[in-house]
Coordinates of C-alpha atoms and ligand atoms in Angstrom, one line a residue:
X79 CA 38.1 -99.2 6.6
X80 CA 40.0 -97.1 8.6
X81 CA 39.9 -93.4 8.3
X82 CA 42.2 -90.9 9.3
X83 CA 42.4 -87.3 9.5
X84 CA 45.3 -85.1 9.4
X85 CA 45.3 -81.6 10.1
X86 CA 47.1 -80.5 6.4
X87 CA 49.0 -82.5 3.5
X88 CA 52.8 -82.6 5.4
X89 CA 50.7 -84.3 8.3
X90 CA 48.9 -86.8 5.8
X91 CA 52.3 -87.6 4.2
X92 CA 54.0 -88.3 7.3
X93 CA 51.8 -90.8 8.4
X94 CA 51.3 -92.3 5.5
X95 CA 55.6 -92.6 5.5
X96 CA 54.9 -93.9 8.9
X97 CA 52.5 -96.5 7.8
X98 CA 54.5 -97.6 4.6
X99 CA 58.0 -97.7 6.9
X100 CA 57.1 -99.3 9.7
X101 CA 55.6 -102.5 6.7
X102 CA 59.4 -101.9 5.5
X103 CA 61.1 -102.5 8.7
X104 CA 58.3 -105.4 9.8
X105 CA 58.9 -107.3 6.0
X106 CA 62.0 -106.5 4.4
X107 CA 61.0 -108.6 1.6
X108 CA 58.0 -106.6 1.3
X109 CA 56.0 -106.0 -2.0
X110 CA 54.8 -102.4 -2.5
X111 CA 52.2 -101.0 -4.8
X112 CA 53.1 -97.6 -6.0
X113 CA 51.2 -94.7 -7.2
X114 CA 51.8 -91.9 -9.1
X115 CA 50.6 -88.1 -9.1
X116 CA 50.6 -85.4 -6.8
X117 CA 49.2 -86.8 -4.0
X118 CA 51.9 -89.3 -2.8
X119 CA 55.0 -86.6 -3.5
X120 CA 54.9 -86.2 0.3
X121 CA 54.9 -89.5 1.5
X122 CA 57.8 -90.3 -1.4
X123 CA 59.9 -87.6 -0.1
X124 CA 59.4 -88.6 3.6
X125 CA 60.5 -91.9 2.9
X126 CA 63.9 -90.9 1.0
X127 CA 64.6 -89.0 4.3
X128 CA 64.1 -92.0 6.7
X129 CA 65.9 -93.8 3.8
X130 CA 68.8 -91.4 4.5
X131 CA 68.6 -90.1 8.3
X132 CA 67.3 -93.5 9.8
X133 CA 68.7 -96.4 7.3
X134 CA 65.1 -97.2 6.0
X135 CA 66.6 -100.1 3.8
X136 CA 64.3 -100.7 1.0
X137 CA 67.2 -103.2 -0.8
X138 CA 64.7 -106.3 -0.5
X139 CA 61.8 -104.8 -1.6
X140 CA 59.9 -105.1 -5.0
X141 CA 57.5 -102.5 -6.3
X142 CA 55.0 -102.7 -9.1
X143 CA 53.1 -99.3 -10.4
X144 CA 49.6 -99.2 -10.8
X145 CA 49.8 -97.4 -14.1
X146 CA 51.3 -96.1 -17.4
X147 CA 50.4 -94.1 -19.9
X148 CA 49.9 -96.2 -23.5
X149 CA 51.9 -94.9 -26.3
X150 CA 54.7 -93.4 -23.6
X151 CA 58.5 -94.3 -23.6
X152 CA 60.1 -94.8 -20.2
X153 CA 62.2 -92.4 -20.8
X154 CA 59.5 -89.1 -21.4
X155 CA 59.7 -86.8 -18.7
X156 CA 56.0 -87.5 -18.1
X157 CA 56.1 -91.3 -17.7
X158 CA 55.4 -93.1 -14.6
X159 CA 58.7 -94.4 -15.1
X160 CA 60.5 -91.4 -15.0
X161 CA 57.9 -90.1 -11.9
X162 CA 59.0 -93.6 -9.8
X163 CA 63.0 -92.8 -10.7
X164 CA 63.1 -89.4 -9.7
X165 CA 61.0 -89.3 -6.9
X166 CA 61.5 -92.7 -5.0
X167 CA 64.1 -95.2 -7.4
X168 CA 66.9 -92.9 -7.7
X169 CA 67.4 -91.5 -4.1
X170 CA 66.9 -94.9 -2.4
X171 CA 68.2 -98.3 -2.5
X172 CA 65.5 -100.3 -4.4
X173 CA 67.6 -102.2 -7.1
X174 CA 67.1 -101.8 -10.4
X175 CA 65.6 -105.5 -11.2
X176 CA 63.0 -105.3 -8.3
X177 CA 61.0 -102.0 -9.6
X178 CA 58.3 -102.8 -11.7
X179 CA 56.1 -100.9 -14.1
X180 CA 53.9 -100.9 -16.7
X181 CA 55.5 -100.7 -20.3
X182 CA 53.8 -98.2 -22.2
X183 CA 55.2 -98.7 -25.2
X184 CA 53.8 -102.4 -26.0
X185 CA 52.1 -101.6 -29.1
X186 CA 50.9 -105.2 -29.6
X187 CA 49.6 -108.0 -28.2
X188 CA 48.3 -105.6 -25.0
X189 CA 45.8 -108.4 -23.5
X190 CA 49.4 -110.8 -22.9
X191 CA 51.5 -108.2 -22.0
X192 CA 48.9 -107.0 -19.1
X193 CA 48.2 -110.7 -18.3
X194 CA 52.6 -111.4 -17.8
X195 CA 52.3 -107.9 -15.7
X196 CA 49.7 -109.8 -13.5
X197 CA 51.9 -112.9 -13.4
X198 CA 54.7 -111.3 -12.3
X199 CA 52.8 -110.0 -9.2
X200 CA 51.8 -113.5 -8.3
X201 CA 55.1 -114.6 -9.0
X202 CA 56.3 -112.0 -6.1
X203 CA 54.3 -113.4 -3.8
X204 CA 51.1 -110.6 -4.4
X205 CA 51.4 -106.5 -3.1
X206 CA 51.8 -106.4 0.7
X207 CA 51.0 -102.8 0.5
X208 CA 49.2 -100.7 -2.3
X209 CA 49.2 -97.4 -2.2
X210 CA 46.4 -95.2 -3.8
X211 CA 45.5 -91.5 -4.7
X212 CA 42.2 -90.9 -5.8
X213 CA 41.0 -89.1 -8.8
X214 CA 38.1 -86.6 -8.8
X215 CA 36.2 -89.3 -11.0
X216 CA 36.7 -91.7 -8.3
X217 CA 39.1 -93.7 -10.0
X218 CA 41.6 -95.5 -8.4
X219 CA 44.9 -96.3 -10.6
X220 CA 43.3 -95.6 -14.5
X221 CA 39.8 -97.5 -13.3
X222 CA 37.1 -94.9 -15.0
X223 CA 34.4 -94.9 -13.8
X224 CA 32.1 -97.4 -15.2
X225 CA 35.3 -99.9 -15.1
X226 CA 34.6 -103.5 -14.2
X227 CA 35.2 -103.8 -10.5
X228 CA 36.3 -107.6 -11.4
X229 CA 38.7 -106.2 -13.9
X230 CA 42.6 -107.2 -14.2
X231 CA 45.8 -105.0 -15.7
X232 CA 44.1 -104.2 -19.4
X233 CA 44.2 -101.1 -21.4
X234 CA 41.9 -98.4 -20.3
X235 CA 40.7 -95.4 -22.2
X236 CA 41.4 -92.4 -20.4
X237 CA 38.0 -90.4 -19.0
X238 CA 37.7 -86.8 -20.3
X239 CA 38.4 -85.2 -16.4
X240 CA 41.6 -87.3 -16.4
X241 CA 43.0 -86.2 -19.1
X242 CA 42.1 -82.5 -18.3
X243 CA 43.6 -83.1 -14.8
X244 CA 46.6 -84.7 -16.5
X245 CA 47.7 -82.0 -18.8
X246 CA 49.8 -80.1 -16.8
X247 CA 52.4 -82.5 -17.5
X248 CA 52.4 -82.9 -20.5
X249 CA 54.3 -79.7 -22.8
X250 CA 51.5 -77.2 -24.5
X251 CA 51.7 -78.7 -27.5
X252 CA 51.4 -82.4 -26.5
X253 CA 48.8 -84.2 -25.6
X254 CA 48.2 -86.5 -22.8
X255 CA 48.0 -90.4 -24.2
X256 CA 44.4 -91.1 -25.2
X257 CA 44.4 -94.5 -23.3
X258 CA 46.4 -96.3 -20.2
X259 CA 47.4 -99.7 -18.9
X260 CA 46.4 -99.8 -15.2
X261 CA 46.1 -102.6 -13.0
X262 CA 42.3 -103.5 -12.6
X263 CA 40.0 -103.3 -9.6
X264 CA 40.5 -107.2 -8.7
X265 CA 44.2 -106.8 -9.2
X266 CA 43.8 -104.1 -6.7
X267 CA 41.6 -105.8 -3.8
X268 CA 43.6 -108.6 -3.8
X269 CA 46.9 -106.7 -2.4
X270 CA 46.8 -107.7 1.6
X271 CA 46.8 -104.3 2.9
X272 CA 45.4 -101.0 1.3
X273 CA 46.8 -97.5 2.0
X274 CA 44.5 -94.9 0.1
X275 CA 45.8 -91.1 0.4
X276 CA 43.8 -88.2 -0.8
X277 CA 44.0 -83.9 -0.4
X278 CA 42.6 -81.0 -1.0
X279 CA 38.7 -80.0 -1.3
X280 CA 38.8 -81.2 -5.2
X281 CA 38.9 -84.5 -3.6
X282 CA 36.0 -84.2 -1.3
X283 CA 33.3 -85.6 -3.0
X284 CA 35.2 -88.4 -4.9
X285 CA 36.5 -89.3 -1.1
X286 CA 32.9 -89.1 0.2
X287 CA 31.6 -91.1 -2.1
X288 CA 34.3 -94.1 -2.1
X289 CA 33.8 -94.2 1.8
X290 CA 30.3 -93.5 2.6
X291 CA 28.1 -93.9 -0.8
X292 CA 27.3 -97.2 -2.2
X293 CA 29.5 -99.7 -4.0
X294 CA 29.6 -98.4 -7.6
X295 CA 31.3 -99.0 -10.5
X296 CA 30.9 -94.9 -11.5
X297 CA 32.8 -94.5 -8.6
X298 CA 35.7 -97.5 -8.9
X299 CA 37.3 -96.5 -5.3
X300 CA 34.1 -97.2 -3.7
X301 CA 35.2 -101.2 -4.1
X302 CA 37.2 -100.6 -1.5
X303 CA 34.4 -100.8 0.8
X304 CA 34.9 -104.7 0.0
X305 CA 38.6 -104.9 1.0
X306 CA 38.9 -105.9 4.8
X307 CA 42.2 -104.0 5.5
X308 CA 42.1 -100.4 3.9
X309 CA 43.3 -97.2 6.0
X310 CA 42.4 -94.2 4.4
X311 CA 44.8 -91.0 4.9
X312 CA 43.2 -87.8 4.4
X313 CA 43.7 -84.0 4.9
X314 CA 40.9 -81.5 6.6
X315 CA 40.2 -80.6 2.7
X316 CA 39.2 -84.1 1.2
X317 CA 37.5 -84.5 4.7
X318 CA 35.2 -81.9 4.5
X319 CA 32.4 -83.9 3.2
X320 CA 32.5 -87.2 5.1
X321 CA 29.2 -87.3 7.3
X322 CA 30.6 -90.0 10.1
X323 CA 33.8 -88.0 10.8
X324 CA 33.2 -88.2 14.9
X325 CA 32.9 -92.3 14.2
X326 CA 36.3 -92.3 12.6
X327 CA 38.2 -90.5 15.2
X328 CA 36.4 -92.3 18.2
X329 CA 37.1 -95.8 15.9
X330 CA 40.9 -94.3 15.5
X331 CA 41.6 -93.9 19.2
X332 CA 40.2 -97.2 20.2
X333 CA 42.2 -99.0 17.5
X334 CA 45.5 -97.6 18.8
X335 CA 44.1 -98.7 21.8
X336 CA 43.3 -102.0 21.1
X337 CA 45.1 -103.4 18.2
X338 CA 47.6 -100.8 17.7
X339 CA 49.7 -102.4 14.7
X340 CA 46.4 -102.2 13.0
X341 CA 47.2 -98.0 12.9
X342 CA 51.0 -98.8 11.3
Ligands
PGA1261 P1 46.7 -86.7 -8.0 O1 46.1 -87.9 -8.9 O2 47.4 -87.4 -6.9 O3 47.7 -86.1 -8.9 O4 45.6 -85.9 -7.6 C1 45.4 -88.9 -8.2 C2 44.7 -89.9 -9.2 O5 44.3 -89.4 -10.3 O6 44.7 -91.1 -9.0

């Protein structure tokens, strides 16, 4: 794992845009794994500008979403649908037929619905490139803790702290969706490359715990320990807890050194 330390959230999202442009430019064919939430707004709106100051040409790509809420339309303003249109799909030049996400309103037949979602991944050729947040739970996409770390795109009931930390946006007088389909932890370890972001001090301990505590299901972004090519973007904030900080930067600066494509 490879951890980096920005000094603030514009710093993590430009070199997580750095990361996820220079994959772009090495493999236009690439397969991205998208996230949703606050977290990768940054990064998103980074790469629309290299999209239109420095022809980042993201017209052979495919991306699939980790996530959707159950029971959603595309269309609702709080969709994961609507979040990957308006923030990345709509200001650059994915096409339409490449973009990939969870339907949320299947309302039968879930288990072959998530298992076609799955398919279709293969049938890409796997993610090149997932990106993550990281919930204060731990979880990465929906995985709650407790989740499987073997499991595949299912449905996944939605942890009280989620749905708290969800609420926002939703309207007062809606709810947010009682469950989700996410991809599972074994979808996710089996994308090639891993780019997991996380800010703010809300985030500390979740981040703490994924990097330096032991391989848990309570804490699902902990199996990333298992993954061989994970870099880690984080802020001063969600820092603040890691004990090994000194390693990371001394590992940092000899792996620019030494296999610098490793750090892009
Ligand atoms: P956030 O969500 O980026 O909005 O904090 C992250 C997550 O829950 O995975």
């Amino acid at each position: 794992m490879l951890v980096i330390i920005e000094n603030n959230y514009d710093a993590l999202s430009l070199r997580a845009a750095g990361i996820v442009a220079s994959a772009v430019r090495k493999n236009p064919r690439i397969v991205l794994g998208l996230a949703t939430g606050n977290t990768p707004l940054g990064l998103y709106r980074e790469l629309v500008r290299l999209h239109c100051e420095k022809a980042l040409d993201f017209s052979g790509a495919t991306t699939f979403n980790l996530d959707e809420y159950l029971g959603l339309p595309a269309n609702h303003r709080a969709s994961f649908h609507t979040y990957v249109q308006d923030h990345l799909a709509s200001r650059v030049n994915l096409l339409r037929e490449n973009i990939h996400v969870p339907d949320g309103s299947v309302h039968e037949h879930y288990e072959e619905y998530c298992s076609a979602y799955e398919a279709l991944i293969r049938k890409a050729g796997g993610i090149d490139l997932q990106i993550l947040g990281i919930g204060k739970t731990g979880h990465i996409g929906f995985n709650e803790p407790t989740s499987s770390l073997g499991s595949r795109t299912r449905v996944k009931t939605l942890a009280p702290a989620t749905i708290q930390d969800n609420q926002p946006n939703f309207g007062p007088n809606e709810s947010v969706p009682p469950c989700a389909i996410t991809m599972g932890i074994g979808t996710i370890l089996e994308a090639h490359r891993i780019l997991l972001l996380a800010s703010g001090a809300s985030k500390s301990s979740a981040v703490a715990q994924a990097i330096e505590g032991p391989i848990t299901s309570t804490v699902t972004a902990s199996a990333l320990q298992l993954h061989p090519d994970v870099i880690v973007v984080l802020d001063e904030d969600a820092a603040s807890q890691l004990r090994y900080r000194d390693y990371y930067e001394r590992v940092l600066q000899n792996t620019m050194q030494l296999t610098p494509e490793r750090v892009e």
